[in-house]
Tab-separated table of C-alpha atoms in Angstrom:
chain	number	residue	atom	x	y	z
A	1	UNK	CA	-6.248	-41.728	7.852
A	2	UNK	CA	-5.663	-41.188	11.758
A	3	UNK	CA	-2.138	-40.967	12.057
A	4	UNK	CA	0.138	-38.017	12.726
A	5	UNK	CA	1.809	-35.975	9.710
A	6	UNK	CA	5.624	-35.321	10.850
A	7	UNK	CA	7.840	-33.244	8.689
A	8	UNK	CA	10.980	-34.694	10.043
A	9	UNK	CA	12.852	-34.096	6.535
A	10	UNK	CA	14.196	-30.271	5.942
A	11	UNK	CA	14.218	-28.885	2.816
A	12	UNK	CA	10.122	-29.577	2.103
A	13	UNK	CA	7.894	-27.166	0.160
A	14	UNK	CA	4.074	-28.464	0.413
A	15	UNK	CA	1.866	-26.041	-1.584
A	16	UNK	CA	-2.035	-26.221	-1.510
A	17	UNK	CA	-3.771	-26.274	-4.882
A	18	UNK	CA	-5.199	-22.829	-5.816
A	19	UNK	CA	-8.074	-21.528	-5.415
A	20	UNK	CA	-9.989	-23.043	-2.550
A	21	UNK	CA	-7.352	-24.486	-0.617
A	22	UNK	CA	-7.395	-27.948	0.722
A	23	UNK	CA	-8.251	-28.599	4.108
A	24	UNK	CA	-6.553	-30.791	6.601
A	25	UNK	CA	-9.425	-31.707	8.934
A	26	UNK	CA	-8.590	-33.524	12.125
A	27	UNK	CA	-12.509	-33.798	13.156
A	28	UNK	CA	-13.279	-36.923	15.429
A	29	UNK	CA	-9.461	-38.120	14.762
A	30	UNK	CA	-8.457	-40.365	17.843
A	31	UNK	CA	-4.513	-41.114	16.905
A	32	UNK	CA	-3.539	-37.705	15.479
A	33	UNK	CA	-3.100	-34.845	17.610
A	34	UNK	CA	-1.486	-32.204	15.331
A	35	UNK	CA	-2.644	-30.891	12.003
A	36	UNK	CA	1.130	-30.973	11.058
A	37	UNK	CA	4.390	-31.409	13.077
A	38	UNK	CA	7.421	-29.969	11.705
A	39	UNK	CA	10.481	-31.118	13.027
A	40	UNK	CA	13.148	-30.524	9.795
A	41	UNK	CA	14.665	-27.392	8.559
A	42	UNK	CA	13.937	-24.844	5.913
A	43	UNK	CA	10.297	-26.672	5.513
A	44	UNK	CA	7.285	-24.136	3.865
A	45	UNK	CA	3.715	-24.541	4.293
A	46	UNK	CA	1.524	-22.240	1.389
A	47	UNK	CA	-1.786	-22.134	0.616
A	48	UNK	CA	-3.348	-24.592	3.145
A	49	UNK	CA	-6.114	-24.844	5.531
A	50	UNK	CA	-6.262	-26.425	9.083
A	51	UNK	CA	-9.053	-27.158	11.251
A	52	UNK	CA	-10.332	-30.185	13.861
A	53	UNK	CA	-7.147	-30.545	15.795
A	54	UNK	CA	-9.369	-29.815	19.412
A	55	UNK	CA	-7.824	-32.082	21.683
A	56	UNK	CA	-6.313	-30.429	24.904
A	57	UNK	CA	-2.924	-31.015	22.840
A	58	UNK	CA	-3.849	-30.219	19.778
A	59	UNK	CA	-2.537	-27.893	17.312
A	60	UNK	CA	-2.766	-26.907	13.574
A	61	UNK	CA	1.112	-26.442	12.963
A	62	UNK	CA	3.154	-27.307	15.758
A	63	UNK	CA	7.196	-26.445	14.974
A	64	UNK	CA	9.150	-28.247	17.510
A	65	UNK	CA	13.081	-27.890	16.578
A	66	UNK	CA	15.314	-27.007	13.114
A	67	UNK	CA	15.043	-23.455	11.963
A	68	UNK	CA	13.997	-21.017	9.192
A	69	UNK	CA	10.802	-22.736	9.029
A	70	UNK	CA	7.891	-20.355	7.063
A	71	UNK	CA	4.093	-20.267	7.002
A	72	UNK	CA	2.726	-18.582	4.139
A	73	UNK	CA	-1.397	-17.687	3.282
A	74	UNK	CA	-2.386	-20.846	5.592
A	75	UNK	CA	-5.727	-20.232	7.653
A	76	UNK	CA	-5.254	-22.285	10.738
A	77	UNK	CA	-8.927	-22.120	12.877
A	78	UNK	CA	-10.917	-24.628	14.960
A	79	UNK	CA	-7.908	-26.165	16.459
A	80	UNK	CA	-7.467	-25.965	20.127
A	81	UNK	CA	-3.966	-24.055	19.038
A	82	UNK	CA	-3.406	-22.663	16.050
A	83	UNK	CA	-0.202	-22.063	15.388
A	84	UNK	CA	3.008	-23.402	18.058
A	85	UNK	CA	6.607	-22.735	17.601
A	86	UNK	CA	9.054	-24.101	20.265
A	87	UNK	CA	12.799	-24.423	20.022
A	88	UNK	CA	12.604	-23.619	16.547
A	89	UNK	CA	14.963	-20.259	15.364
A	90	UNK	CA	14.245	-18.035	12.329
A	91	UNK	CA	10.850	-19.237	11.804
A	92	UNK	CA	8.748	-17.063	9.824
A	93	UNK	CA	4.601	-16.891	10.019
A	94	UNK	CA	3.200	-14.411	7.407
A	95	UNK	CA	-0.219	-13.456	5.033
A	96	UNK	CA	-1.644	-15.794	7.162
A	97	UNK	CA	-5.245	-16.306	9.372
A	98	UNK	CA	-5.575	-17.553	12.624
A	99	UNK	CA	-8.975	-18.003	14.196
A	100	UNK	CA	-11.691	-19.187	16.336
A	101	UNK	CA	-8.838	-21.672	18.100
A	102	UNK	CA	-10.121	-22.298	21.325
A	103	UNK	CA	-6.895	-21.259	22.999
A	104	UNK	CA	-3.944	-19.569	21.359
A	105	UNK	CA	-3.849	-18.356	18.245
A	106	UNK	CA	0.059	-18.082	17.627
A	107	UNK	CA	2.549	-19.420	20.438
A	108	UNK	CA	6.679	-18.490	20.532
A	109	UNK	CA	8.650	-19.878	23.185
A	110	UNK	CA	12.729	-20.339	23.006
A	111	UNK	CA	12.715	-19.428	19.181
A	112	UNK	CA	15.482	-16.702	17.843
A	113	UNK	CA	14.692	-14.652	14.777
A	114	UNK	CA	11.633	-15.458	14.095
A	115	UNK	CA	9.180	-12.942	12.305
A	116	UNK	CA	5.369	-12.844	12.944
A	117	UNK	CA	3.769	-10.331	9.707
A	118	UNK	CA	0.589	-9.011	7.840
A	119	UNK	CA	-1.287	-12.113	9.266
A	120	UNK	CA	-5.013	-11.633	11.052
A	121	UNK	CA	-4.795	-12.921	13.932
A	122	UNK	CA	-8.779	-13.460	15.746
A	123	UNK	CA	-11.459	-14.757	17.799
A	124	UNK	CA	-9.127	-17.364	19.321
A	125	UNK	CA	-10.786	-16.817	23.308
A	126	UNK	CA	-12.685	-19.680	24.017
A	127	UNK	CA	-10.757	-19.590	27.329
A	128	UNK	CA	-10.500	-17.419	29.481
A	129	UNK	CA	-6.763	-16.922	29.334
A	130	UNK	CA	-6.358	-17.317	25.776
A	131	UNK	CA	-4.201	-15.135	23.495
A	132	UNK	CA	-3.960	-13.995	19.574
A	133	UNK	CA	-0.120	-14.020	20.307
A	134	UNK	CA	1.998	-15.514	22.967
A	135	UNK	CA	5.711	-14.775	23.350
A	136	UNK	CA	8.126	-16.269	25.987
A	137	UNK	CA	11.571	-16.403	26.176
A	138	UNK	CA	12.662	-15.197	23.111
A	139	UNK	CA	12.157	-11.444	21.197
A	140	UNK	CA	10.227	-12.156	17.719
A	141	UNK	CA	9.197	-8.806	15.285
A	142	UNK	CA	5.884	-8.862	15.403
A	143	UNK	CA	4.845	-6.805	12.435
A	144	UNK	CA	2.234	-5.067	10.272
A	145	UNK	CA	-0.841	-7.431	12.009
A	146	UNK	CA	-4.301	-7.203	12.491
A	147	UNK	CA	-5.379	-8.617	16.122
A	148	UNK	CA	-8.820	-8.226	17.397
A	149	UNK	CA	-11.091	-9.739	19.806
A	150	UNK	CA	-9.282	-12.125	21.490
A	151	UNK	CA	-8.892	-12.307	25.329
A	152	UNK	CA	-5.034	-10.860	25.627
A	153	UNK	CA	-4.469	-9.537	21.936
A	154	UNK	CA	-0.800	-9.708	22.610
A	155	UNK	CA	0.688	-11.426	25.765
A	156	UNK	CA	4.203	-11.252	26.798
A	157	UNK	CA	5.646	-13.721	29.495
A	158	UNK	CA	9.237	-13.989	31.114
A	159	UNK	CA	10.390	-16.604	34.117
A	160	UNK	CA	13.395	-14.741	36.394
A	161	UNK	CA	15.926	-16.565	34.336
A	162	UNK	CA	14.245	-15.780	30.936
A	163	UNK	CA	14.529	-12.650	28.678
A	164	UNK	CA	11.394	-11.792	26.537
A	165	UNK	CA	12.291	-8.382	24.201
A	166	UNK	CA	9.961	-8.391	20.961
A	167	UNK	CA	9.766	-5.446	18.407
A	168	UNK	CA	5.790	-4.845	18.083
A	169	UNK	CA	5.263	-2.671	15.118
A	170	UNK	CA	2.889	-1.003	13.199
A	171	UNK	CA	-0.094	-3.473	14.187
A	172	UNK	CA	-3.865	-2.925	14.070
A	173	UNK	CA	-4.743	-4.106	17.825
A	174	UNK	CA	-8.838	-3.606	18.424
A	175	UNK	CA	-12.205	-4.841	19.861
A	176	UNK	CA	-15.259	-5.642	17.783
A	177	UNK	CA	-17.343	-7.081	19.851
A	178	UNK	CA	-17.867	-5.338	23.317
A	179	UNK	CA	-16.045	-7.794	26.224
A	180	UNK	CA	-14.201	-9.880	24.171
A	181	UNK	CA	-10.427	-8.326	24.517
A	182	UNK	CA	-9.195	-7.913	28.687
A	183	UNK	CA	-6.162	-5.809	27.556
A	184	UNK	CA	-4.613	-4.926	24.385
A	185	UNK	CA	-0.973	-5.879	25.225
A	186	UNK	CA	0.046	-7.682	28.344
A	187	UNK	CA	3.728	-8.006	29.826
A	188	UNK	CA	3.699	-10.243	32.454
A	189	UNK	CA	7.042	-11.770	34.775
A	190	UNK	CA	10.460	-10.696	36.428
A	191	UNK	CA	12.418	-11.651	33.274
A	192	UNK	CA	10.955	-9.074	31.089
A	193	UNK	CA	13.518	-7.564	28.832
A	194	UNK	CA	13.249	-4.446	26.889
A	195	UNK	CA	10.146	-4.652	24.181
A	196	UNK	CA	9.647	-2.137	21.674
A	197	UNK	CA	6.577	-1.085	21.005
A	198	UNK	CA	6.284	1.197	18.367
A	199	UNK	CA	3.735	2.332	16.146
A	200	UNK	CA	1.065	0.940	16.444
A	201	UNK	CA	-2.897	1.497	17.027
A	202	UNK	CA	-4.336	0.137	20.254
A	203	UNK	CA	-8.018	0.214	20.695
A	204	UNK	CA	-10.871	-0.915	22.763
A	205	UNK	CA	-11.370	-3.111	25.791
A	206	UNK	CA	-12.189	-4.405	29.788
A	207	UNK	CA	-9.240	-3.057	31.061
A	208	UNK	CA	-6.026	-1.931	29.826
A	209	UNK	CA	-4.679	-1.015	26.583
A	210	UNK	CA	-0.444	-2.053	27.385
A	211	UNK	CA	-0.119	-3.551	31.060
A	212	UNK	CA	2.744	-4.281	33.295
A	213	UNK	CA	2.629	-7.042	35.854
A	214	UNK	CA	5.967	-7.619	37.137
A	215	UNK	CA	7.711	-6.401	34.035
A	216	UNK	CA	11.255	-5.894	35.451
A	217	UNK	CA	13.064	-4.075	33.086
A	218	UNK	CA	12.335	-1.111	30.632
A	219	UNK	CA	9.941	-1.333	28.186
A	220	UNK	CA	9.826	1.511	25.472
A	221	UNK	CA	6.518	2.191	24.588
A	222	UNK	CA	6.325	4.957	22.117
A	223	UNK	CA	4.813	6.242	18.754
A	224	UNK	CA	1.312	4.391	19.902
A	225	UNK	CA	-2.567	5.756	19.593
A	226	UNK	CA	-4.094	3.929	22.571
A	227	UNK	CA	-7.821	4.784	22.860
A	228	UNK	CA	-11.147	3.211	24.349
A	229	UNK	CA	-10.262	0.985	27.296
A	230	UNK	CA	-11.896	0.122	30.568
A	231	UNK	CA	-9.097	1.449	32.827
A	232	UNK	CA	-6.141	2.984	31.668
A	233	UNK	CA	-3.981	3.333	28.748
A	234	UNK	CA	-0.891	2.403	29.700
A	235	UNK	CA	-0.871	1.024	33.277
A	236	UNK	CA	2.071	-0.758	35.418
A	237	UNK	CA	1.058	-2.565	38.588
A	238	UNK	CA	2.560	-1.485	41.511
A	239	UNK	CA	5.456	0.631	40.126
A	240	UNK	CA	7.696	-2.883	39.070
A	241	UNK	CA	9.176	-1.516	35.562
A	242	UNK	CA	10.687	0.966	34.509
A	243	UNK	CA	8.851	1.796	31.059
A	244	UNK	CA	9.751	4.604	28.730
A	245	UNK	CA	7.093	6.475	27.031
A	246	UNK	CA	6.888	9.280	24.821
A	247	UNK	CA	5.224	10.310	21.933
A	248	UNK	CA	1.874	8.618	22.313
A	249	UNK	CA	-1.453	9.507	22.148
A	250	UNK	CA	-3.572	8.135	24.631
A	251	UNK	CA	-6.914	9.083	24.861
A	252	UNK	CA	-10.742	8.140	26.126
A	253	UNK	CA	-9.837	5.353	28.149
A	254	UNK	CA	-12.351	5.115	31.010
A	255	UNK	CA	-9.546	5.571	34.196
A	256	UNK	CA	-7.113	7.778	32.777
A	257	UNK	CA	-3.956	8.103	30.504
A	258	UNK	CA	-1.074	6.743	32.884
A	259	UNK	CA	-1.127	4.555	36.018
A	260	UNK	CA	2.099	4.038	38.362
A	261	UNK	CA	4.447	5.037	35.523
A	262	UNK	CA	6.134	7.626	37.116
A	263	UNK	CA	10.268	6.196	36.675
A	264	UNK	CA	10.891	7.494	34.893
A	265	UNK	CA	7.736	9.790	34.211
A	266	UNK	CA	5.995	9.872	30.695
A	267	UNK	CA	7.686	12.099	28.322
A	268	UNK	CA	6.630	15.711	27.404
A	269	UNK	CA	5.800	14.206	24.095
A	270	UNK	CA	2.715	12.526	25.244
A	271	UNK	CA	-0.584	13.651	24.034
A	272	UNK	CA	-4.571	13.008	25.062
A	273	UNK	CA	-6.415	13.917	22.199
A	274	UNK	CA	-9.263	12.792	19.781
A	275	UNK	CA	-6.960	10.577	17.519
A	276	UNK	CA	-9.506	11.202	14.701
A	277	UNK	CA	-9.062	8.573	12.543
A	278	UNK	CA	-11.738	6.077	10.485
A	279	UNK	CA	-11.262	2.521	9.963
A	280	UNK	CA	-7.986	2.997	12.228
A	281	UNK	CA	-6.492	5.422	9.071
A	282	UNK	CA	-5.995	9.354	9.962
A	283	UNK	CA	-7.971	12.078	9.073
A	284	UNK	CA	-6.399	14.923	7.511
A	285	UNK	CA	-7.451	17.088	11.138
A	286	UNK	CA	-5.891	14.748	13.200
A	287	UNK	CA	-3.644	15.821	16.083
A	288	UNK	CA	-1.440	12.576	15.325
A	289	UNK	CA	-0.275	13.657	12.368
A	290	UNK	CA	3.246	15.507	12.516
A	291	UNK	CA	4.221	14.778	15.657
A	292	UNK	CA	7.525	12.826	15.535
A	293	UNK	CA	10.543	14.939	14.437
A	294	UNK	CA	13.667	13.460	12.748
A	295	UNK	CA	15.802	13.925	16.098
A	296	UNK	CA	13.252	11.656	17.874
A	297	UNK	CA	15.151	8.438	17.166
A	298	UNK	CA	11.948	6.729	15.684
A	299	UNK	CA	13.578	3.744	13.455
A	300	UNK	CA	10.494	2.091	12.153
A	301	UNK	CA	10.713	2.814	8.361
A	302	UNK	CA	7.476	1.430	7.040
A	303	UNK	CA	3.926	1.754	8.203
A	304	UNK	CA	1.029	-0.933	8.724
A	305	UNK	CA	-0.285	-0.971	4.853
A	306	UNK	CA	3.670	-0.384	3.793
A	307	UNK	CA	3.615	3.517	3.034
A	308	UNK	CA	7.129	4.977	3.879
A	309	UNK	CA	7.705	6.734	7.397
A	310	UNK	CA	7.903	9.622	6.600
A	311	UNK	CA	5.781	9.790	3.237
A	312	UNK	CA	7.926	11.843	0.617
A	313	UNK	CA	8.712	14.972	1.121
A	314	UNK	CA	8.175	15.062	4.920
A	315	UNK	CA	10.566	15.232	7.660
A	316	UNK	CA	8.188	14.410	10.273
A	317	UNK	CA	6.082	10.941	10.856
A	318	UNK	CA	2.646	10.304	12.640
A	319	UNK	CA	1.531	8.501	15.754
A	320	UNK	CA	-0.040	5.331	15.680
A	321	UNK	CA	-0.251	1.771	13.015
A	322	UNK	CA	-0.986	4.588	9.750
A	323	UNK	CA	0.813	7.818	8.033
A	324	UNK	CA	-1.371	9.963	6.758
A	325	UNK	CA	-2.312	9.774	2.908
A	326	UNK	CA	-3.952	12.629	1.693
């Protein structure tokens, strides 16, 4: 009782009973800062739950070096983190929950290959600053997620000497409750590479659905439904990057479509319609569907539930997280 857990050994499986999974509860613990500490290789967590870990260091699973790490149907909440992975490549977090941590739900820094999927990802904004994803210094695929209500659903951070490039795909990024999210993706610092951002359904909050702040590169922002902000849909501060956008919808934010993203300027294949969807999926009238023809260059090959892009016997693919399914 009271005394760290270190996975210094690689090659460990630890598998949570099924059913109601065990908990590892760090409540009122004095000598144990972590929920778990990974430091081996090829170590997989399944089936547990983490909570208690509140300190002002604390985590639920904090990865610290080896590689190919993997998180599988864990729910990590009530930590101060949830989930950190530093210095650790081809680390893979997936069918897993992370809530109500009072700061970050998932942090990358420094870590190659690594794969963030079909988790839900919430709630984690007892701060002020706090994030449901973090990335910095290093270009994860962040995949097929469902991230609502937390201060900066997705934040993106790069020093001058640091690249940060992630593939965000197909994810289901949204407000429930009305203030909780400040902007649906931020990108934030001078060494911001080149993230893709394709495909994915961006909806509701204070201010902006993608911002740039100092993003110094090109960022390609495309295949997105980005509805029901504060401000602006897409906005870059003070004309810094260089973003290229094209085939988005973006539509009912408060402010406008675009601001300061004129270099180069959004592409013809921008629309601002009524996305018409329910529960995020489209409606067989919306103006999403269709829209991406096979000379676009659009690589992403799955959507957000898994459907093929393009469903069978189409050519074409649709804006935003979903394909249609009649």
């Amino acid at each position: 009782a009271d005394e760290e857990m270190v996975l210094s050994q690689s090659n460990v499986t630890i598998i949570g009973e099924r059913g109601s999974a065990p908990i590892v509860d760090g409540t009122n613990a004095a000598n144990w800062p972590d929920g778990i500490k990974i430091s081996g290789s090829h170590v997989h967590l399944k089936n547990l739950f983490i909570t208690g870990f509140t300190g002002e260091t604390g985590t639920g699973i904090n990865i610290v070096a080896g590689s190919d790490n993997t998180i599988t149907g864990c729910r990590i909440y009530g930590n101060y983190d949830g989930i950190s992975v530093w210095q650790s490549n081809y680390c893979t977090i997936q069918d897993s929950e992370i809530d109500n941590n009072n700061f970050d739900g998932i942090s990358i820094s420094q870590s190659a290959n690594s794969v963030i999927t079909r988790n839900a990802i919430h709630d984690n904004y007892e701060e002020n600053n706090s994030d449901g994803i973090i990335v910095q210094a290093c270009s994860p695929e962040i995949s097929r997620n469902k991230i609502y209500d937390n201060r900066f659903n997705i934040s993106l951070q790069a020093d001058s000497d640091e690249t940060t490039s992630p593939t965000i795909k197909n994810n289901l990024i949204y407000q429930v409750t009305s203030g909780e999210v400040h902007f649906g993706i931020l990108m934030g610092g001078a060494g911001m590479g080149n993230p893709k951002i394709y495909h994915n359904t961006i909806d509701g909050g204070l201010y902006d659905g993608i911002y740039m702040d100092g993003a110094g590169n090109a960022p390609e922002i495309k295949y997105n439904i980005i509805t029901g902000f504060g401000q602006f849909g897409v906005e870059n501060l003070d004309s810094i990057g260089h973003p290229v956008i094209d085939y988005n919808d973006v539509w009912g934010n408060t402010s406008g479509t675009y601001d300061n993203c004129v270099d180069p300027p959004p592409g013809a294949n921008n629309i601002s319609k009524d996305p018409k969807y329910a529960s995020y999926s489209l409606q067989s009238t919306s103006p999403c569907i269709n829209t991406i023809p096979s000379g676009a260059g659009d690589p992403v090959t799955l959507d957000y539930p898994g459907y093929k892009r393009p469903r069978p016997g189409k050519t074409t693919k649709d804006m935003g997280a979903y394909e249609y399914v009649a």
